Amino acid sequence: MWWTIGKRVLGVLGILWMTAVGGILGANLLGIIGTQFFATENKDLYVMPWSHAGWYLGTILFFLGAVTGRLRFINGTSLGSSSGGTADESTAQEEKAVAALKAEQVKETSGVLGSAFAGGLAGGVLGLLLGANLLTFWFSLAYSPFAPQQVVSSVEVVHESQPAGSVFKRPIMRSSHPIALYLCLTPVALGVVGGATAAGVIALKYQGETAS
């Protein structure tokens, strides 16, 4: 049941993501065409209508392609020691038992912390991927006719060398709006906390079952 629900949710998100990508690509493509061949001046007054028309066109085409399936979102070794020459053998046995118990507790604690760290790291990576995909919706909104002026003015396209130091440059979209930062970092924080908590709880439960 949960698998079916999760699969459907991912399918809907994939369609929405592809639609947002279509809006960005359409706005840029038709904006370039309008600027090069039809706009008398390279000003927002003349370029924006072309970008907005491209956003509508790209959004519709990619939405239909995603719905029909033509476009897809994801096309240790321990050494023992012996003690001798003790006056009280029972005391020595008790000390050894206590030491073994403490060592086991330290091992269990280290195992839980290690699992929590690994879970937090994995959750952070997944959160970063989710945040990056959420930014796609943000940039698509910025290119749409429905974006407030504050959102539009916060987005810019810069050309940077990719990879670093290369002579080849490609356009990269940036946004100075705080919402863009929240969209990227909030999933990362939630992923780290959620992943560490889940992994720690699972490790504790597993150790409890093993001990029993």
PDB file of C-alpha atoms in Angstrom:
ATOM      1  CA  MET A   1       0.000   0.000   0.000  1.00  0.00           C
ATOM      2  CA  TRP A   2       2.667   2.498   1.063  1.00  0.00           C
ATOM      3  CA  TRP A   3       4.793   1.543  -1.902  1.00  0.00           C
ATOM      4  CA  THR A   4       1.898   2.239  -4.276  1.00  0.00           C
ATOM      5  CA  ILE A   5       1.162   5.607  -2.661  1.00  0.00           C
ATOM      6  CA  GLY A   6       4.836   6.589  -2.699  1.00  0.00           C
ATOM      7  CA  LYS A   7       5.151   5.585  -6.347  1.00  0.00           C
ATOM      8  CA  ARG A   8       2.159   7.719  -7.289  1.00  0.00           C
ATOM      9  CA  VAL A   9       3.457  10.698  -5.327  1.00  0.00           C
ATOM     10  CA  LEU A  10       6.829  10.432  -7.055  1.00  0.00           C
ATOM     11  CA  GLY A  11       5.055  10.184 -10.390  1.00  0.00           C
ATOM     12  CA  VAL A  12       3.099  13.392  -9.740  1.00  0.00           C
ATOM     13  CA  LEU A  13       6.238  15.190  -8.548  1.00  0.00           C
ATOM     14  CA  GLY A  14       8.078  14.005 -11.644  1.00  0.00           C
ATOM     15  CA  ILE A  15       5.363  15.428 -13.898  1.00  0.00           C
ATOM     16  CA  LEU A  16       5.416  18.760 -12.063  1.00  0.00           C
ATOM     17  CA  TRP A  17       9.221  18.881 -12.197  1.00  0.00           C
ATOM     18  CA  MET A  18       9.292  18.212 -15.935  1.00  0.00           C
ATOM     19  CA  THR A  19       6.633  20.895 -16.404  1.00  0.00           C
ATOM     20  CA  ALA A  20       8.782  23.400 -14.507  1.00  0.00           C
ATOM     21  CA  VAL A  21      11.821  22.490 -16.614  1.00  0.00           C
ATOM     22  CA  GLY A  22       9.752  22.991 -19.751  1.00  0.00           C
ATOM     23  CA  GLY A  23       8.789  26.477 -18.596  1.00  0.00           C
ATOM     24  CA  ILE A  24      12.421  27.442 -18.022  1.00  0.00           C
ATOM     25  CA  LEU A  25      13.631  26.055 -21.344  1.00  0.00           C
ATOM     26  CA  GLY A  26      10.734  27.522 -23.312  1.00  0.00           C
ATOM     27  CA  ALA A  27      11.138  30.975 -21.765  1.00  0.00           C
ATOM     28  CA  ASN A  28      14.862  31.057 -22.490  1.00  0.00           C
ATOM     29  CA  LEU A  29      14.566  29.678 -26.022  1.00  0.00           C
ATOM     30  CA  LEU A  30      11.777  31.951 -27.197  1.00  0.00           C
ATOM     31  CA  GLY A  31      13.323  34.879 -25.323  1.00  0.00           C
ATOM     32  CA  ILE A  32      16.568  34.409 -27.279  1.00  0.00           C
ATOM     33  CA  ILE A  33      14.671  34.129 -30.566  1.00  0.00           C
ATOM     34  CA  GLY A  34      12.660  37.253 -29.817  1.00  0.00           C
ATOM     35  CA  THR A  35      15.769  39.182 -28.788  1.00  0.00           C
ATOM     36  CA  GLN A  36      17.754  38.195 -31.860  1.00  0.00           C
ATOM     37  CA  PHE A  37      15.133  38.591 -34.573  1.00  0.00           C
ATOM     38  CA  PHE A  38      12.084  40.516 -33.435  1.00  0.00           C
ATOM     39  CA  ALA A  39      12.705  42.792 -30.425  1.00  0.00           C
ATOM     40  CA  THR A  40      13.779  46.258 -31.506  1.00  0.00           C
ATOM     41  CA  GLU A  41      15.770  46.751 -28.286  1.00  0.00           C
ATOM     42  CA  ASN A  42      17.132  44.390 -25.666  1.00  0.00           C
ATOM     43  CA  LYS A  43      14.846  45.687 -22.938  1.00  0.00           C
ATOM     44  CA  ASP A  44      12.415  43.914 -20.642  1.00  0.00           C
ATOM     45  CA  LEU A  45       9.526  45.707 -22.304  1.00  0.00           C
ATOM     46  CA  TYR A  46      10.245  43.943 -25.597  1.00  0.00           C
ATOM     47  CA  VAL A  47      11.792  40.682 -24.396  1.00  0.00           C
ATOM     48  CA  MET A  48       9.359  39.736 -21.611  1.00  0.00           C
ATOM     49  CA  PRO A  49       6.405  38.952 -23.929  1.00  0.00           C
ATOM     50  CA  TRP A  50       8.568  36.468 -25.812  1.00  0.00           C
ATOM     51  CA  SER A  51       9.837  34.870 -22.611  1.00  0.00           C
ATOM     52  CA  HIS A  52       6.317  34.577 -21.205  1.00  0.00           C
ATOM     53  CA  ALA A  53       5.021  33.055 -24.434  1.00  0.00           C
ATOM     54  CA  GLY A  54       7.902  30.574 -24.351  1.00  0.00           C
ATOM     55  CA  TRP A  55       7.099  29.731 -20.733  1.00  0.00           C
ATOM     56  CA  TYR A  56       3.513  28.920 -21.638  1.00  0.00           C
ATOM     57  CA  LEU A  57       4.572  26.866 -24.643  1.00  0.00           C
ATOM     58  CA  GLY A  58       7.303  24.951 -22.813  1.00  0.00           C
ATOM     59  CA  THR A  59       5.083  24.295 -19.806  1.00  0.00           C
ATOM     60  CA  ILE A  60       2.261  22.888 -21.923  1.00  0.00           C
ATOM     61  CA  LEU A  61       4.516  20.749 -24.125  1.00  0.00           C
ATOM     62  CA  PHE A  62       6.516  19.268 -21.253  1.00  0.00           C
ATOM     63  CA  PHE A  63       3.383  18.664 -19.180  1.00  0.00           C
ATOM     64  CA  LEU A  64       1.742  16.750 -22.011  1.00  0.00           C
ATOM     65  CA  GLY A  65       4.977  14.864 -22.662  1.00  0.00           C
ATOM     66  CA  ALA A  66       5.329  13.909 -18.997  1.00  0.00           C
ATOM     67  CA  VAL A  67       1.692  12.832 -18.666  1.00  0.00           C
ATOM     68  CA  THR A  68       1.783  10.698 -21.806  1.00  0.00           C
ATOM     69  CA  GLY A  69       5.106   9.137 -20.796  1.00  0.00           C
ATOM     70  CA  ARG A  70       7.175  10.570 -23.630  1.00  0.00           C
ATOM     71  CA  LEU A  71       9.249  12.473 -21.065  1.00  0.00           C
ATOM     72  CA  ARG A  72      10.395  10.885 -17.822  1.00  0.00           C
ATOM     73  CA  PHE A  73      11.803  12.321 -14.602  1.00  0.00           C
ATOM     74  CA  ILE A  74      14.353   9.542 -14.266  1.00  0.00           C
ATOM     75  CA  ASN A  75      14.857   8.333 -17.788  1.00  0.00           C
ATOM     76  CA  GLY A  76      37.859  -5.453  14.582  1.00  0.00           C
ATOM     77  CA  THR A  77      39.983  -7.752  16.529  1.00  0.00           C
ATOM     78  CA  SER A  78      40.472  -7.557  20.264  1.00  0.00           C
ATOM     79  CA  LEU A  79      43.352  -9.108  22.247  1.00  0.00           C
ATOM     80  CA  GLY A  80      42.590 -10.675  25.618  1.00  0.00           C
ATOM     81  CA  SER A  81      44.959 -10.535  28.570  1.00  0.00           C
ATOM     82  CA  SER A  82      45.354 -12.885  31.490  1.00  0.00           C
ATOM     83  CA  SER A  83      46.127 -11.846  35.031  1.00  0.00           C
ATOM     84  CA  GLY A  84      47.779 -13.973  37.595  1.00  0.00           C
ATOM     85  CA  GLY A  85      49.125 -13.852  41.144  1.00  0.00           C
ATOM     86  CA  THR A  86      45.891 -12.365  42.580  1.00  0.00           C
ATOM     87  CA  ALA A  87      45.000 -13.161  46.147  1.00  0.00           C
ATOM     88  CA  ASP A  88      41.245 -13.219  45.556  1.00  0.00           C
ATOM     89  CA  GLU A  89      40.180 -15.112  42.436  1.00  0.00           C
ATOM     90  CA  SER A  90      36.523 -14.096  42.707  1.00  0.00           C
ATOM     91  CA  THR A  91      37.416 -10.385  42.808  1.00  0.00           C
ATOM     92  CA  ALA A  92      39.486 -10.807  39.654  1.00  0.00           C
ATOM     93  CA  GLN A  93      36.559 -12.490  37.901  1.00  0.00           C
ATOM     94  CA  GLU A  94      34.210  -9.673  38.904  1.00  0.00           C
ATOM     95  CA  GLU A  95      36.622  -7.045  37.623  1.00  0.00           C
ATOM     96  CA  LYS A  96      36.917  -8.839  34.321  1.00  0.00           C
ATOM     97  CA  ALA A  97      33.135  -9.066  34.005  1.00  0.00           C
ATOM     98  CA  VAL A  98      32.729  -5.357  34.723  1.00  0.00           C
ATOM     99  CA  ALA A  99      35.431  -4.467  32.198  1.00  0.00           C
ATOM    100  CA  ALA A 100      33.779  -6.649  29.556  1.00  0.00           C
ATOM    101  CA  LEU A 101      30.411  -5.028  30.253  1.00  0.00           C
ATOM    102  CA  LYS A 102      31.879  -1.534  29.904  1.00  0.00           C
ATOM    103  CA  ALA A 103      33.608  -2.504  26.678  1.00  0.00           C
ATOM    104  CA  GLU A 104      30.333  -3.847  25.308  1.00  0.00           C
ATOM    105  CA  GLN A 105      28.519  -0.652  26.260  1.00  0.00           C
ATOM    106  CA  VAL A 106      31.182   1.458  24.551  1.00  0.00           C
ATOM    107  CA  LYS A 107      30.907  -0.731  21.468  1.00  0.00           C
ATOM    108  CA  GLU A 108      27.128  -0.404  21.399  1.00  0.00           C
ATOM    109  CA  THR A 109      27.314   3.368  21.842  1.00  0.00           C
ATOM    110  CA  SER A 110      29.883   3.664  19.061  1.00  0.00           C
ATOM    111  CA  GLY A 111      27.670   1.533  16.813  1.00  0.00           C
ATOM    112  CA  VAL A 112      24.639   3.741  17.410  1.00  0.00           C
ATOM    113  CA  LEU A 113      26.617   6.952  16.864  1.00  0.00           C
ATOM    114  CA  GLY A 114      28.189   5.561  13.723  1.00  0.00           C
ATOM    115  CA  SER A 115      24.783   4.553  12.373  1.00  0.00           C
ATOM    116  CA  ALA A 116      23.347   7.969  13.236  1.00  0.00           C
ATOM    117  CA  PHE A 117      26.248   9.700  11.464  1.00  0.00           C
ATOM    118  CA  ALA A 118      25.835   7.558   8.353  1.00  0.00           C
ATOM    119  CA  GLY A 119      22.074   8.104   8.365  1.00  0.00           C
ATOM    120  CA  GLY A 120      22.502  11.846   8.784  1.00  0.00           C
ATOM    121  CA  LEU A 121      25.000  11.966   5.923  1.00  0.00           C
ATOM    122  CA  ALA A 122      22.711   9.999   3.616  1.00  0.00           C
ATOM    123  CA  GLY A 123      19.725  12.124   4.609  1.00  0.00           C
ATOM    124  CA  GLY A 124      21.701  15.302   3.961  1.00  0.00           C
ATOM    125  CA  VAL A 125      22.665  14.154   0.471  1.00  0.00           C
ATOM    126  CA  LEU A 126      19.055  13.246  -0.343  1.00  0.00           C
ATOM    127  CA  GLY A 127      17.921  16.577   1.093  1.00  0.00           C
ATOM    128  CA  LEU A 128      20.430  18.405  -1.105  1.00  0.00           C
ATOM    129  CA  LEU A 129      19.079  16.628  -4.189  1.00  0.00           C
ATOM    130  CA  LEU A 130      15.528  17.505  -3.171  1.00  0.00           C
ATOM    131  CA  GLY A 131      16.482  21.132  -2.537  1.00  0.00           C
ATOM    132  CA  ALA A 132      18.149  21.391  -5.941  1.00  0.00           C
ATOM    133  CA  ASN A 133      14.987  20.083  -7.597  1.00  0.00           C
ATOM    134  CA  LEU A 134      12.817  22.510  -5.626  1.00  0.00           C
ATOM    135  CA  LEU A 135      14.929  25.340  -7.008  1.00  0.00           C
ATOM    136  CA  THR A 136      13.769  24.288 -10.464  1.00  0.00           C
ATOM    137  CA  PHE A 137      10.230  25.288  -9.488  1.00  0.00           C
ATOM    138  CA  TRP A 138      11.542  28.582  -8.143  1.00  0.00           C
ATOM    139  CA  PHE A 139      13.354  29.475 -11.367  1.00  0.00           C
ATOM    140  CA  SER A 140      10.364  28.403 -13.434  1.00  0.00           C
ATOM    141  CA  LEU A 141       8.181  30.738 -11.365  1.00  0.00           C
ATOM    142  CA  ALA A 142      10.674  33.562 -11.953  1.00  0.00           C
ATOM    143  CA  TYR A 143      10.313  33.142 -15.726  1.00  0.00           C
ATOM    144  CA  SER A 144       6.521  32.896 -15.613  1.00  0.00           C
ATOM    145  CA  PRO A 145       4.097  35.792 -16.157  1.00  0.00           C
ATOM    146  CA  PHE A 146       2.843  35.312 -12.591  1.00  0.00           C
ATOM    147  CA  ALA A 147       6.118  36.094 -10.809  1.00  0.00           C
ATOM    148  CA  PRO A 148       6.294  39.215  -8.611  1.00  0.00           C
ATOM    149  CA  GLN A 149       8.852  41.792  -9.666  1.00  0.00           C
ATOM    150  CA  GLN A 150      10.935  41.067  -6.570  1.00  0.00           C
ATOM    151  CA  VAL A 151      11.304  37.439  -7.625  1.00  0.00           C
ATOM    152  CA  VAL A 152      12.114  38.332 -11.230  1.00  0.00           C
ATOM    153  CA  SER A 153      14.789  40.845 -10.250  1.00  0.00           C
ATOM    154  CA  SER A 154      16.444  38.347  -7.877  1.00  0.00           C
ATOM    155  CA  VAL A 155      17.270  35.890 -10.674  1.00  0.00           C
ATOM    156  CA  GLU A 156      20.256  36.321 -12.945  1.00  0.00           C
ATOM    157  CA  VAL A 157      22.114  34.177 -15.459  1.00  0.00           C
ATOM    158  CA  VAL A 158      25.906  34.206 -15.237  1.00  0.00           C
ATOM    159  CA  HIS A 159      28.518  32.414 -17.324  1.00  0.00           C
ATOM    160  CA  GLU A 160      31.065  30.432 -15.342  1.00  0.00           C
ATOM    161  CA  SER A 161      33.808  27.984 -16.262  1.00  0.00           C
ATOM    162  CA  GLN A 162      32.635  24.414 -15.845  1.00  0.00           C
ATOM    163  CA  PRO A 163      34.575  22.607 -14.514  1.00  0.00           C
ATOM    164  CA  ALA A 164      36.543  25.182 -12.554  1.00  0.00           C
ATOM    165  CA  GLY A 165      39.545  26.468 -14.474  1.00  0.00           C
ATOM    166  CA  SER A 166      38.201  25.305 -17.813  1.00  0.00           C
ATOM    167  CA  VAL A 167      38.057  27.624 -20.820  1.00  0.00           C
ATOM    168  CA  PHE A 168      34.527  26.449 -21.527  1.00  0.00           C
ATOM    169  CA  LYS A 169      31.790  28.481 -19.900  1.00  0.00           C
ATOM    170  CA  ARG A 170      28.125  27.707 -19.520  1.00  0.00           C
ATOM    171  CA  PRO A 171      25.195  29.753 -18.212  1.00  0.00           C
ATOM    172  CA  ILE A 172      24.211  29.208 -14.570  1.00  0.00           C
ATOM    173  CA  MET A 173      21.080  30.595 -12.953  1.00  0.00           C
ATOM    174  CA  ARG A 174      21.381  32.299  -9.586  1.00  0.00           C
ATOM    175  CA  SER A 175      18.872  33.855  -7.219  1.00  0.00           C
ATOM    176  CA  SER A 176      19.544  36.292  -4.393  1.00  0.00           C
ATOM    177  CA  HIS A 177      16.073  35.879  -2.889  1.00  0.00           C
ATOM    178  CA  PRO A 178      16.069  34.339   0.639  1.00  0.00           C
ATOM    179  CA  ILE A 179      13.286  31.914  -0.291  1.00  0.00           C
ATOM    180  CA  ALA A 180      15.643  30.245  -2.774  1.00  0.00           C
ATOM    181  CA  LEU A 181      18.115  29.672   0.049  1.00  0.00           C
ATOM    182  CA  TYR A 182      15.408  28.213   2.282  1.00  0.00           C
ATOM    183  CA  LEU A 183      14.221  25.915  -0.494  1.00  0.00           C
ATOM    184  CA  CYS A 184      17.733  24.500  -0.808  1.00  0.00           C
ATOM    185  CA  LEU A 185      18.866  24.319   2.827  1.00  0.00           C
ATOM    186  CA  THR A 186      15.641  23.300   4.596  1.00  0.00           C
ATOM    187  CA  PRO A 187      15.492  19.828   2.968  1.00  0.00           C
ATOM    188  CA  VAL A 188      19.169  19.361   3.811  1.00  0.00           C
ATOM    189  CA  ALA A 189      18.608  20.150   7.503  1.00  0.00           C
ATOM    190  CA  LEU A 190      15.507  17.955   7.671  1.00  0.00           C
ATOM    191  CA  GLY A 191      17.326  15.148   5.890  1.00  0.00           C
ATOM    192  CA  VAL A 192      20.281  15.248   8.295  1.00  0.00           C
ATOM    193  CA  VAL A 193      18.067  15.265  11.399  1.00  0.00           C
ATOM    194  CA  GLY A 194      15.602  12.709  10.069  1.00  0.00           C
ATOM    195  CA  GLY A 195      18.271  10.373   8.716  1.00  0.00           C
ATOM    196  CA  ALA A 196      20.360  10.478  11.905  1.00  0.00           C
ATOM    197  CA  THR A 197      17.299   9.894  14.095  1.00  0.00           C
ATOM    198  CA  ALA A 198      15.945   7.034  12.013  1.00  0.00           C
ATOM    199  CA  ALA A 199      19.312   5.300  11.711  1.00  0.00           C
ATOM    200  CA  GLY A 200      19.989   5.693  15.447  1.00  0.00           C
ATOM    201  CA  VAL A 201      16.593   4.272  16.414  1.00  0.00           C
ATOM    202  CA  ILE A 202      17.005   1.329  14.043  1.00  0.00           C
ATOM    203  CA  ALA A 203      20.484   0.622  15.435  1.00  0.00           C
ATOM    204  CA  LEU A 204      19.187   0.700  19.016  1.00  0.00           C
ATOM    205  CA  LYS A 205      16.298  -1.595  18.138  1.00  0.00           C
ATOM    206  CA  TYR A 206      18.595  -4.016  16.342  1.00  0.00           C
ATOM    207  CA  GLN A 207      21.001  -4.129  19.273  1.00  0.00           C
ATOM    208  CA  GLY A 208      18.113  -4.700  21.666  1.00  0.00           C
ATOM    209  CA  GLU A 209      16.832  -7.626  19.604  1.00  0.00           C
ATOM    210  CA  THR A 210      20.339  -9.068  19.351  1.00  0.00           C
ATOM    211  CA  ALA A 211      20.886  -8.809  23.089  1.00  0.00           C
ATOM    212  CA  SER A 212      17.581 -10.516  23.855  1.00  0.00           C
TER     213      SER A 212
END
